[in-house]
Coordinates of C-alpha atoms in Angstrom, one line a residue:
M131 CA 68.9 31.2 10.1
P132 CA 70.9 28.0 10.6
I133 CA 74.4 27.9 9.0
Y134 CA 75.7 24.7 7.5
T135 CA 79.3 23.9 6.7
A136 CA 81.3 21.1 5.1
I137 CA 84.7 20.5 3.5
A138 CA 85.3 19.1 0.0
G139 CA 88.5 18.9 -2.0
G140 CA 90.3 20.6 0.9
E141 CA 88.1 23.6 0.8
S142 CA 85.6 24.7 3.4
F143 CA 82.1 25.8 2.3
R144 CA 79.3 27.6 4.1
F145 CA 75.6 27.5 3.3
D146 CA 73.3 30.1 4.8
G147 CA 70.0 28.5 5.4
L148 CA 68.3 25.2 4.5
A149 CA 67.1 26.5 1.1
R150 CA 70.6 27.4 0.1
L151 CA 71.9 24.0 1.2
L152 CA 69.3 22.2 -0.8
A153 CA 69.9 24.2 -3.9
A154 CA 73.7 23.7 -3.8
A155 CA 73.2 19.9 -3.3
T156 CA 71.0 19.6 -6.4
P157 CA 72.4 18.0 -9.6
A158 CA 73.2 20.7 -12.2
R159 CA 70.3 22.2 -14.1
S160 CA 69.7 25.3 -16.0
G161 CA 66.7 26.6 -14.0
D162 CA 68.7 26.8 -10.7
Q163 CA 71.5 28.5 -12.6
L164 CA 69.1 31.0 -14.1
A165 CA 67.8 31.7 -10.5
G166 CA 71.3 32.2 -9.2
I167 CA 71.1 29.5 -6.6
A168 CA 72.9 26.6 -8.1
A169 CA 76.3 25.3 -6.8
E170 CA 79.1 27.3 -8.4
T171 CA 81.5 24.4 -8.6
E172 CA 81.4 20.6 -8.3
A173 CA 83.4 20.8 -5.1
Q174 CA 80.7 23.1 -3.6
R175 CA 78.0 20.6 -4.7
V176 CA 79.8 17.7 -3.1
A177 CA 80.2 19.7 0.1
A178 CA 76.5 20.6 0.2
R179 CA 75.7 16.9 -0.1
Y180 CA 78.0 16.0 2.8
A181 CA 76.2 18.6 4.9
L182 CA 72.8 17.5 3.7
A183 CA 73.5 13.8 4.5
A184 CA 74.3 14.8 8.1
L185 CA 71.1 16.8 8.5
P186 CA 68.4 15.4 10.9
L187 CA 65.1 14.8 9.1
A188 CA 63.4 16.5 12.0
E189 CA 64.9 19.8 11.1
F190 CA 62.5 20.0 8.1
L191 CA 59.7 20.3 10.6
T192 CA 61.1 23.3 12.3
E193 CA 62.5 25.4 9.4
A194 CA 60.0 26.3 6.6
L195 CA 61.6 27.0 3.2
V196 CA 58.6 29.2 2.2
P197 CA 57.2 31.2 5.1
Y198 CA 54.3 29.5 7.0
E199 CA 52.5 32.7 7.6
T200 CA 52.2 33.7 3.9
D201 CA 52.0 30.4 2.1
E202 CA 49.1 28.0 2.3
V203 CA 51.2 25.1 0.7
T204 CA 53.6 25.3 3.6
R205 CA 50.7 25.3 6.1
L206 CA 49.2 22.3 4.3
I207 CA 52.4 20.4 4.5
L208 CA 53.3 21.1 8.1
D209 CA 49.8 21.0 9.6
G210 CA 49.0 17.8 7.8
H211 CA 52.2 16.0 8.8
D212 CA 51.6 12.5 10.2
R213 CA 53.9 12.3 13.2
A214 CA 52.9 8.7 13.9
A215 CA 53.9 7.6 10.4
F216 CA 57.2 9.6 10.8
A217 CA 58.1 7.9 14.0
P218 CA 60.1 5.0 12.6
V219 CA 62.5 7.4 10.8
A220 CA 62.3 10.4 13.2
A221 CA 65.8 9.9 14.6
M222 CA 67.4 9.5 11.1
T223 CA 69.5 12.0 9.1
V224 CA 68.9 12.5 5.4
G225 CA 71.8 10.1 4.7
D226 CA 70.4 7.5 7.1
L227 CA 67.1 7.7 5.2
R228 CA 68.8 7.1 1.9
D229 CA 70.6 4.0 3.3
W230 CA 67.4 2.7 4.8
L231 CA 65.4 3.2 1.6
L232 CA 67.9 1.1 -0.3
S233 CA 67.9 -1.7 2.3
D234 CA 65.7 -4.8 2.4
A235 CA 63.9 -3.3 5.3
A236 CA 62.2 -0.8 3.0
T237 CA 59.5 -3.1 1.5
P238 CA 56.4 -2.0 -0.4
V239 CA 54.3 -2.3 2.8
T240 CA 56.7 -0.3 5.0
L241 CA 57.1 2.4 2.3
A242 CA 53.4 2.8 2.0
R243 CA 53.1 3.2 5.8
L244 CA 55.9 5.8 5.8
S245 CA 54.7 8.0 2.9
R246 CA 52.4 10.3 5.0
G247 CA 55.2 10.7 7.5
L248 CA 57.6 12.2 5.0
T249 CA 57.3 15.9 4.0
P250 CA 58.0 16.8 0.3
E251 CA 61.2 18.6 1.5
M252 CA 62.5 15.5 3.1
V253 CA 61.9 13.5 0.0
A254 CA 63.5 16.1 -2.2
A255 CA 66.5 16.2 0.1
V256 CA 67.1 12.4 0.0
S257 CA 66.8 12.3 -3.8
K258 CA 69.7 14.8 -4.1
L259 CA 72.0 12.1 -2.5
M260 CA 70.9 9.4 -4.9
R261 CA 72.4 8.2 -8.2
N262 CA 70.0 7.4 -11.0
Q263 CA 70.0 3.6 -10.2
D264 CA 69.1 4.5 -6.6
L265 CA 66.1 6.5 -7.7
I266 CA 65.0 3.5 -9.9
A267 CA 65.5 0.9 -7.2
V268 CA 63.5 2.6 -4.5
A269 CA 60.7 3.8 -6.8
R270 CA 60.2 0.3 -8.1
K271 CA 59.4 -0.8 -4.5
C272 CA 56.7 1.9 -4.1
E273 CA 53.3 0.5 -5.2
V274 CA 50.6 3.1 -5.5
I275 CA 47.2 2.1 -6.9
S276 CA 44.4 4.4 -7.9
R277 CA 40.9 3.5 -9.2
F278 CA 38.0 5.1 -11.1
R279 CA 36.7 2.9 -14.0
N280 CA 39.8 0.7 -13.9
T281 CA 42.7 0.0 -11.6
I282 CA 45.9 1.9 -12.3
G283 CA 49.3 0.9 -10.8
G284 CA 50.5 -2.3 -9.3
A285 CA 53.2 -4.7 -10.0
G286 CA 53.6 -5.6 -13.7
R287 CA 51.3 -2.9 -14.9
L288 CA 52.0 0.1 -17.2
S289 CA 49.1 2.4 -18.2
T290 CA 49.0 5.0 -20.9
R291 CA 47.3 8.3 -21.5
L292 CA 46.0 8.5 -25.0
Q293 CA 46.5 12.2 -26.0
P294 CA 44.6 12.9 -29.3
N295 CA 45.1 16.6 -29.5
H296 CA 44.0 18.5 -32.6
P297 CA 45.0 22.1 -33.5
A298 CA 41.4 22.9 -34.4
D299 CA 39.6 20.6 -32.0
D300 CA 38.1 18.8 -35.0
L301 CA 36.2 15.7 -33.8
R302 CA 37.1 13.8 -36.9
G303 CA 40.8 14.5 -36.4
I304 CA 40.4 13.6 -32.7
A305 CA 38.6 10.4 -33.7
V306 CA 41.4 9.3 -36.0
A307 CA 44.0 9.7 -33.2
V308 CA 41.7 7.9 -30.7
L309 CA 41.3 5.0 -33.1
D310 CA 45.1 4.8 -33.7
G311 CA 45.7 4.7 -29.9
L312 CA 43.0 2.1 -29.1
L313 CA 44.1 -0.2 -31.9
Q314 CA 47.6 -0.2 -30.2
G315 CA 46.3 -0.7 -26.7
A316 CA 46.6 2.9 -25.4
G317 CA 44.2 4.8 -23.2
D318 CA 43.7 2.9 -20.0
A319 CA 45.0 5.8 -17.8
V320 CA 42.8 8.3 -19.6
I321 CA 41.8 9.6 -23.0
G322 CA 42.8 13.2 -22.3
I323 CA 42.6 16.1 -24.7
N324 CA 44.3 19.5 -24.4
P325 CA 41.7 21.7 -26.0
A326 CA 42.9 24.3 -28.5
S327 CA 40.0 26.5 -27.6
D328 CA 39.3 26.7 -23.9
N329 CA 35.7 27.9 -24.0
I330 CA 33.2 25.9 -22.0
G331 CA 31.0 25.1 -25.0
N332 CA 33.8 23.6 -27.0
C333 CA 35.1 21.6 -24.0
T334 CA 31.6 20.2 -23.3
R335 CA 31.3 19.2 -27.0
I336 CA 34.5 17.2 -26.8
L337 CA 33.6 15.6 -23.5
Q338 CA 30.2 14.5 -24.8
A339 CA 31.9 12.9 -27.9
L340 CA 34.4 11.0 -25.8
D341 CA 31.8 9.9 -23.3
G342 CA 29.6 8.7 -26.1
L343 CA 32.5 6.7 -27.6
R344 CA 33.3 5.1 -24.2
Q345 CA 29.7 4.0 -23.8
D346 CA 29.3 2.8 -27.4
F347 CA 32.3 0.5 -27.0
G348 CA 32.0 -0.2 -23.3
I349 CA 35.6 1.0 -22.7
P350 CA 36.6 0.7 -19.1
T351 CA 38.6 4.0 -19.0
Q352 CA 38.0 7.6 -18.2
S353 CA 38.1 10.8 -20.3
C354 CA 39.3 14.3 -19.6
V355 CA 39.4 17.6 -21.3
L356 CA 42.3 19.5 -19.8
T357 CA 40.6 22.8 -19.4
H358 CA 41.0 25.0 -16.3
V359 CA 39.5 23.5 -13.2
T360 CA 37.0 26.4 -12.8
N361 CA 35.7 25.6 -16.3
T362 CA 35.3 22.0 -15.3
I363 CA 33.3 23.0 -12.2
R364 CA 31.0 25.0 -14.4
I365 CA 30.6 22.1 -16.8
I366 CA 29.7 19.8 -13.9
E367 CA 27.1 22.3 -12.7
A368 CA 25.6 22.3 -16.2
G369 CA 25.3 18.5 -16.2
G370 CA 28.3 17.8 -18.5
P371 CA 29.8 14.2 -18.4
V372 CA 32.9 15.0 -16.4
D373 CA 35.1 12.1 -15.2
L374 CA 38.2 13.9 -14.1
P375 CA 38.8 17.5 -13.2
F376 CA 42.3 18.5 -14.4
Q377 CA 44.7 21.2 -13.1
S378 CA 48.3 22.2 -13.3
I379 CA 49.6 22.8 -9.8
A380 CA 52.9 24.1 -8.3
G381 CA 54.7 24.1 -5.0
T382 CA 54.0 27.6 -3.7
E383 CA 50.8 29.6 -3.1
A384 CA 52.0 32.4 -5.3
A385 CA 52.8 30.0 -8.2
N386 CA 49.3 28.4 -7.9
R387 CA 47.8 31.9 -8.0
G388 CA 49.6 32.3 -11.3
F389 CA 47.7 29.2 -12.5
G390 CA 44.4 30.8 -11.2
V391 CA 43.8 28.3 -8.4
D392 CA 44.1 27.8 -4.6
L393 CA 43.5 24.9 -2.3
A394 CA 39.8 25.9 -1.9
V395 CA 39.1 25.7 -5.6
L396 CA 40.8 22.3 -5.9
R397 CA 38.7 21.0 -3.0
E398 CA 35.5 22.3 -4.7
A399 CA 36.4 20.5 -7.9
N400 CA 37.2 17.3 -6.1
E401 CA 33.9 17.3 -4.2
A402 CA 31.9 18.2 -7.3
A403 CA 33.4 15.4 -9.4
R404 CA 33.0 12.8 -6.6
S405 CA 29.4 13.8 -6.1
L406 CA 28.6 12.6 -9.7
N407 CA 29.5 9.0 -8.7
R408 CA 30.7 8.2 -12.2
G409 CA 33.4 5.8 -11.1
T410 CA 32.8 2.0 -11.2
V411 CA 35.7 0.6 -9.2
G412 CA 36.8 3.7 -7.2
D413 CA 36.4 7.4 -6.6
N414 CA 39.8 8.9 -7.3
V415 CA 38.8 11.7 -9.6
M416 CA 41.5 14.4 -9.7
Y417 CA 44.2 14.7 -12.5
F418 CA 47.1 16.9 -11.7
E419 CA 50.0 18.0 -13.9
T420 CA 53.3 19.4 -12.7
G421 CA 56.7 20.3 -14.0
Q422 CA 60.1 21.5 -12.6
G423 CA 60.5 25.2 -13.1
A424 CA 56.9 26.4 -12.9
P425 CA 57.4 28.6 -9.8
L426 CA 60.6 30.1 -11.2
S427 CA 58.8 31.0 -14.4
A428 CA 56.2 32.8 -12.3
D429 CA 58.8 34.5 -10.1
A430 CA 57.2 32.6 -7.2
H431 CA 60.1 30.4 -6.1
H432 CA 61.2 32.2 -2.9
G433 CA 64.8 31.3 -3.6
V434 CA 64.1 27.5 -3.4
D435 CA 65.5 25.1 -6.0
Q436 CA 63.1 23.9 -8.7
Q437 CA 63.2 20.2 -7.8
T438 CA 62.3 20.9 -4.1
L439 CA 59.4 23.0 -5.2
E440 CA 58.3 20.3 -7.6
C441 CA 58.1 18.0 -4.6
R442 CA 56.0 20.5 -2.7
A443 CA 53.5 20.4 -5.6
Y444 CA 53.2 16.6 -4.9
G445 CA 52.4 17.6 -1.3
V446 CA 49.4 19.5 -2.7
A447 CA 48.3 16.7 -5.0
R448 CA 48.3 13.9 -2.4
V449 CA 45.8 15.6 -0.2
F450 CA 43.2 15.1 -2.9
E451 CA 43.9 11.3 -3.4
P452 CA 44.1 11.8 -7.2
L453 CA 43.7 9.2 -9.9
L454 CA 46.6 10.5 -11.9
V455 CA 49.6 12.8 -11.4
N456 CA 52.2 13.4 -14.0
T457 CA 55.2 15.6 -14.5
V458 CA 55.6 17.1 -18.0
V459 CA 59.3 16.7 -17.5
G460 CA 60.8 18.4 -20.5
F461 CA 57.9 20.6 -21.6
I462 CA 58.7 23.9 -19.9
G463 CA 62.0 24.4 -21.9
P464 CA 65.8 24.7 -21.8
E465 CA 65.7 27.6 -19.4
Y466 CA 64.8 25.0 -16.7
L467 CA 66.1 21.6 -18.1
Y468 CA 68.8 22.3 -20.7
D469 CA 69.5 19.0 -22.3
G470 CA 68.7 15.3 -22.5
K471 CA 70.8 14.5 -19.4
Q472 CA 69.0 17.0 -17.3
V473 CA 65.6 15.9 -18.6
I474 CA 66.4 12.2 -17.8
R475 CA 67.6 13.0 -14.3
A476 CA 64.6 15.2 -13.6
G477 CA 62.2 12.5 -14.8
L478 CA 63.7 9.9 -12.5
E479 CA 63.7 12.4 -9.6
D480 CA 60.1 13.4 -10.1
H481 CA 58.9 9.8 -10.4
F482 CA 60.8 8.7 -7.3
C483 CA 59.7 11.6 -5.2
G484 CA 56.0 11.3 -6.3
K485 CA 55.9 7.6 -5.6
L486 CA 57.7 7.9 -2.2
L487 CA 55.1 10.5 -1.2
G488 CA 52.3 8.0 -2.1
L489 CA 51.2 9.4 -5.5
P490 CA 50.0 7.4 -8.6
M491 CA 52.9 8.9 -10.5
G492 CA 53.2 9.1 -14.3
V493 CA 55.5 11.0 -16.6
D494 CA 55.1 12.8 -19.9
V495 CA 58.4 11.7 -21.4
C496 CA 58.8 14.8 -23.5
Y497 CA 60.9 17.7 -24.8
T498 CA 60.3 20.9 -26.8
N499 CA 62.1 21.4 -30.0
H500 CA 64.5 24.0 -28.6
V501 CA 65.9 21.7 -25.9
E502 CA 69.2 19.9 -26.5
A503 CA 67.5 16.5 -26.6
D504 CA 66.2 14.0 -29.1
Q505 CA 64.1 10.9 -29.3
D506 CA 67.0 8.7 -28.2
D507 CA 67.0 10.5 -24.9
M508 CA 63.2 9.8 -24.6
D509 CA 63.9 6.2 -25.4
T510 CA 66.3 6.1 -22.5
L511 CA 64.0 7.8 -20.1
M512 CA 60.9 5.7 -20.9
T513 CA 62.9 2.5 -20.5
L514 CA 64.4 3.6 -17.2
L515 CA 61.0 4.7 -15.9
T516 CA 59.4 1.4 -16.8
A517 CA 62.2 -0.4 -14.9
A518 CA 61.3 2.0 -12.0
G519 CA 57.6 1.0 -12.1
V520 CA 56.1 4.2 -13.5
N521 CA 52.3 4.1 -13.3
F522 CA 51.6 5.6 -16.7
V523 CA 53.2 7.5 -19.6
I524 CA 51.6 9.8 -22.2
C525 CA 51.4 8.7 -25.8
V526 CA 50.5 10.8 -28.9
P527 CA 50.3 9.9 -32.6
G528 CA 53.8 9.5 -34.0
A529 CA 55.4 11.0 -30.8
D530 CA 54.6 14.5 -32.2
D531 CA 51.9 16.6 -30.6
V532 CA 50.7 18.7 -33.5
M533 CA 48.7 21.0 -31.3
L534 CA 51.1 21.7 -28.5
S535 CA 54.2 21.5 -30.8
Y536 CA 56.3 19.3 -28.6
Q537 CA 57.7 15.7 -28.7
S538 CA 56.4 13.0 -26.5
L539 CA 56.0 9.2 -26.8
A540 CA 54.2 7.3 -29.6
F541 CA 51.7 4.5 -29.2
E542 CA 54.4 2.2 -30.7
D543 CA 56.6 3.1 -27.8
A544 CA 54.1 1.6 -25.3
T545 CA 54.1 -1.6 -27.4
Y546 CA 57.9 -1.7 -27.1
L547 CA 57.7 -1.3 -23.3
R548 CA 55.0 -4.0 -22.9
R549 CA 56.9 -6.5 -25.0
T550 CA 60.4 -5.7 -23.5
F551 CA 59.3 -5.7 -19.8
G552 CA 56.2 -7.9 -20.0
V553 CA 54.1 -5.1 -18.4
R554 CA 50.4 -5.0 -19.1
P555 CA 47.6 -2.4 -19.0
A556 CA 45.1 -1.9 -16.3
P557 CA 43.4 -5.3 -15.7
E558 CA 39.9 -4.1 -16.7
F559 CA 41.3 -2.5 -19.9
E560 CA 43.3 -5.6 -20.6
D561 CA 40.2 -7.7 -20.5
W562 CA 38.5 -5.3 -22.9
L563 CA 41.3 -5.4 -25.4
E564 CA 41.1 -9.2 -25.4
R565 CA 37.3 -9.0 -25.9
M566 CA 37.9 -6.6 -28.8
A567 CA 40.4 -9.0 -30.4
L568 CA 43.3 -6.6 -30.0
G569 CA 45.8 -9.2 -29.0
P570 CA 48.8 -7.5 -30.8
A571 CA 48.3 -4.5 -28.6
L572 CA 49.1 -6.8 -25.6
G573 CA 52.2 -8.2 -27.4
A574 CA 50.5 -11.3 -28.7
T575 CA 51.3 -12.8 -32.0
G576 CA 49.3 -14.8 -34.6
P577 CA 46.0 -14.2 -36.5
W578 CA 43.7 -11.6 -35.1
A579 CA 40.6 -9.7 -36.3
L580 CA 39.8 -6.0 -36.2
P581 CA 37.0 -5.0 -33.9
D582 CA 33.7 -3.6 -35.2
L583 CA 34.5 0.1 -35.6
G584 CA 31.0 1.2 -36.6
G585 CA 30.2 2.8 -33.2
L586 CA 33.4 4.8 -33.3
I587 CA 32.7 6.0 -36.9
R588 CA 29.2 7.0 -36.1
R589 CA 29.9 8.6 -32.8
M590 CA 32.8 10.8 -34.0
G591 CA 31.3 11.6 -37.4
L592 CA 34.0 9.9 -39.5
S593 CA 31.3 8.7 -42.0
A594 CA 30.2 12.2 -42.9

């Protein structure tokens, strides 16, 4: 095991192993404290960052944080590493990489070429040396575009997931939320529902209703019922109208087993969905969700800090060329991210790391009601993420998910972001909004007319 040392504040510090060094260099958060791996003092944290800055990037290719022999995520990362893409930065230290990323030499083109040459652990390491503004500045330069029925990502674009969850999966209640979102220009990333009841019949019923609505209105978007990926495979086999298989994933094999998945199951779902050929402008079909702290909550963290393991989950996601990836940044609870400051920092880290690794990264800007955070913190984070070029955010009616009992963003928040930053939805969805006379949803002013809502009313049963 390598030993790392550094001096800060006149005191010498020793770090036994790369995992310990990374954990000690991480900004303070409650999950690492709970795991007993966080820096004990600010001086120790500064010393760890000095040592980390001097660490050659190549060392991440020789020391596995989670054992290669027993972890398929480690094998996926190391066996799939693109050494040709890594070559331009192979002689750099972590500190050198930070300086280069912030330089004019790191353009959208060079960053895209580099992404497959960076391992998740390298990206996690460099993020620990960055201030918030650094995370924003670099992420803004990373352009990652994905396509299914529309084109998500790209300069000047901000997409939204319309999340019309209902505690009883009532189609009429779902329809009201969908209507609310569409009238305010939400839903181009996906209309995605977390089902209250995870049985296959119920999930198929919701999918059929959403797909019928999409066809009735000709909406250039995709739908998803966020059931377990094995349920989605069975729905596909039964002929159900699946656009996107969904799955929560994590950064270790053991944590993914806790979610009931492995890489083979994810490959099966990806292949099954692509075989349906339901996309019109692309074939990115997978939707992944992540969140700092998931491996720790499953006692599957191997002594590695939660942010580094979050990046390893992104290493899993990028193999499948997904349409959407988002971190549910404040959802897991105060045991992992205690307050608004920690949630904001984690959201910026997750977005930066995902984009640098080449992912179409979104964020559920959210918190649970027992976290020391409020909607002002979410306003701050959503504004910073939009400045950073986030691909999409999640919106729910009134910022309050009545089924999952947590706070997220409202449809009105997306309108604020569009008007403040001049960002627009996916181009195909933007054209649809204009055809449907939904100019105000795009920030327009002046007289406008409501669209014909008869198809929505009939399809979702609102007239009954």
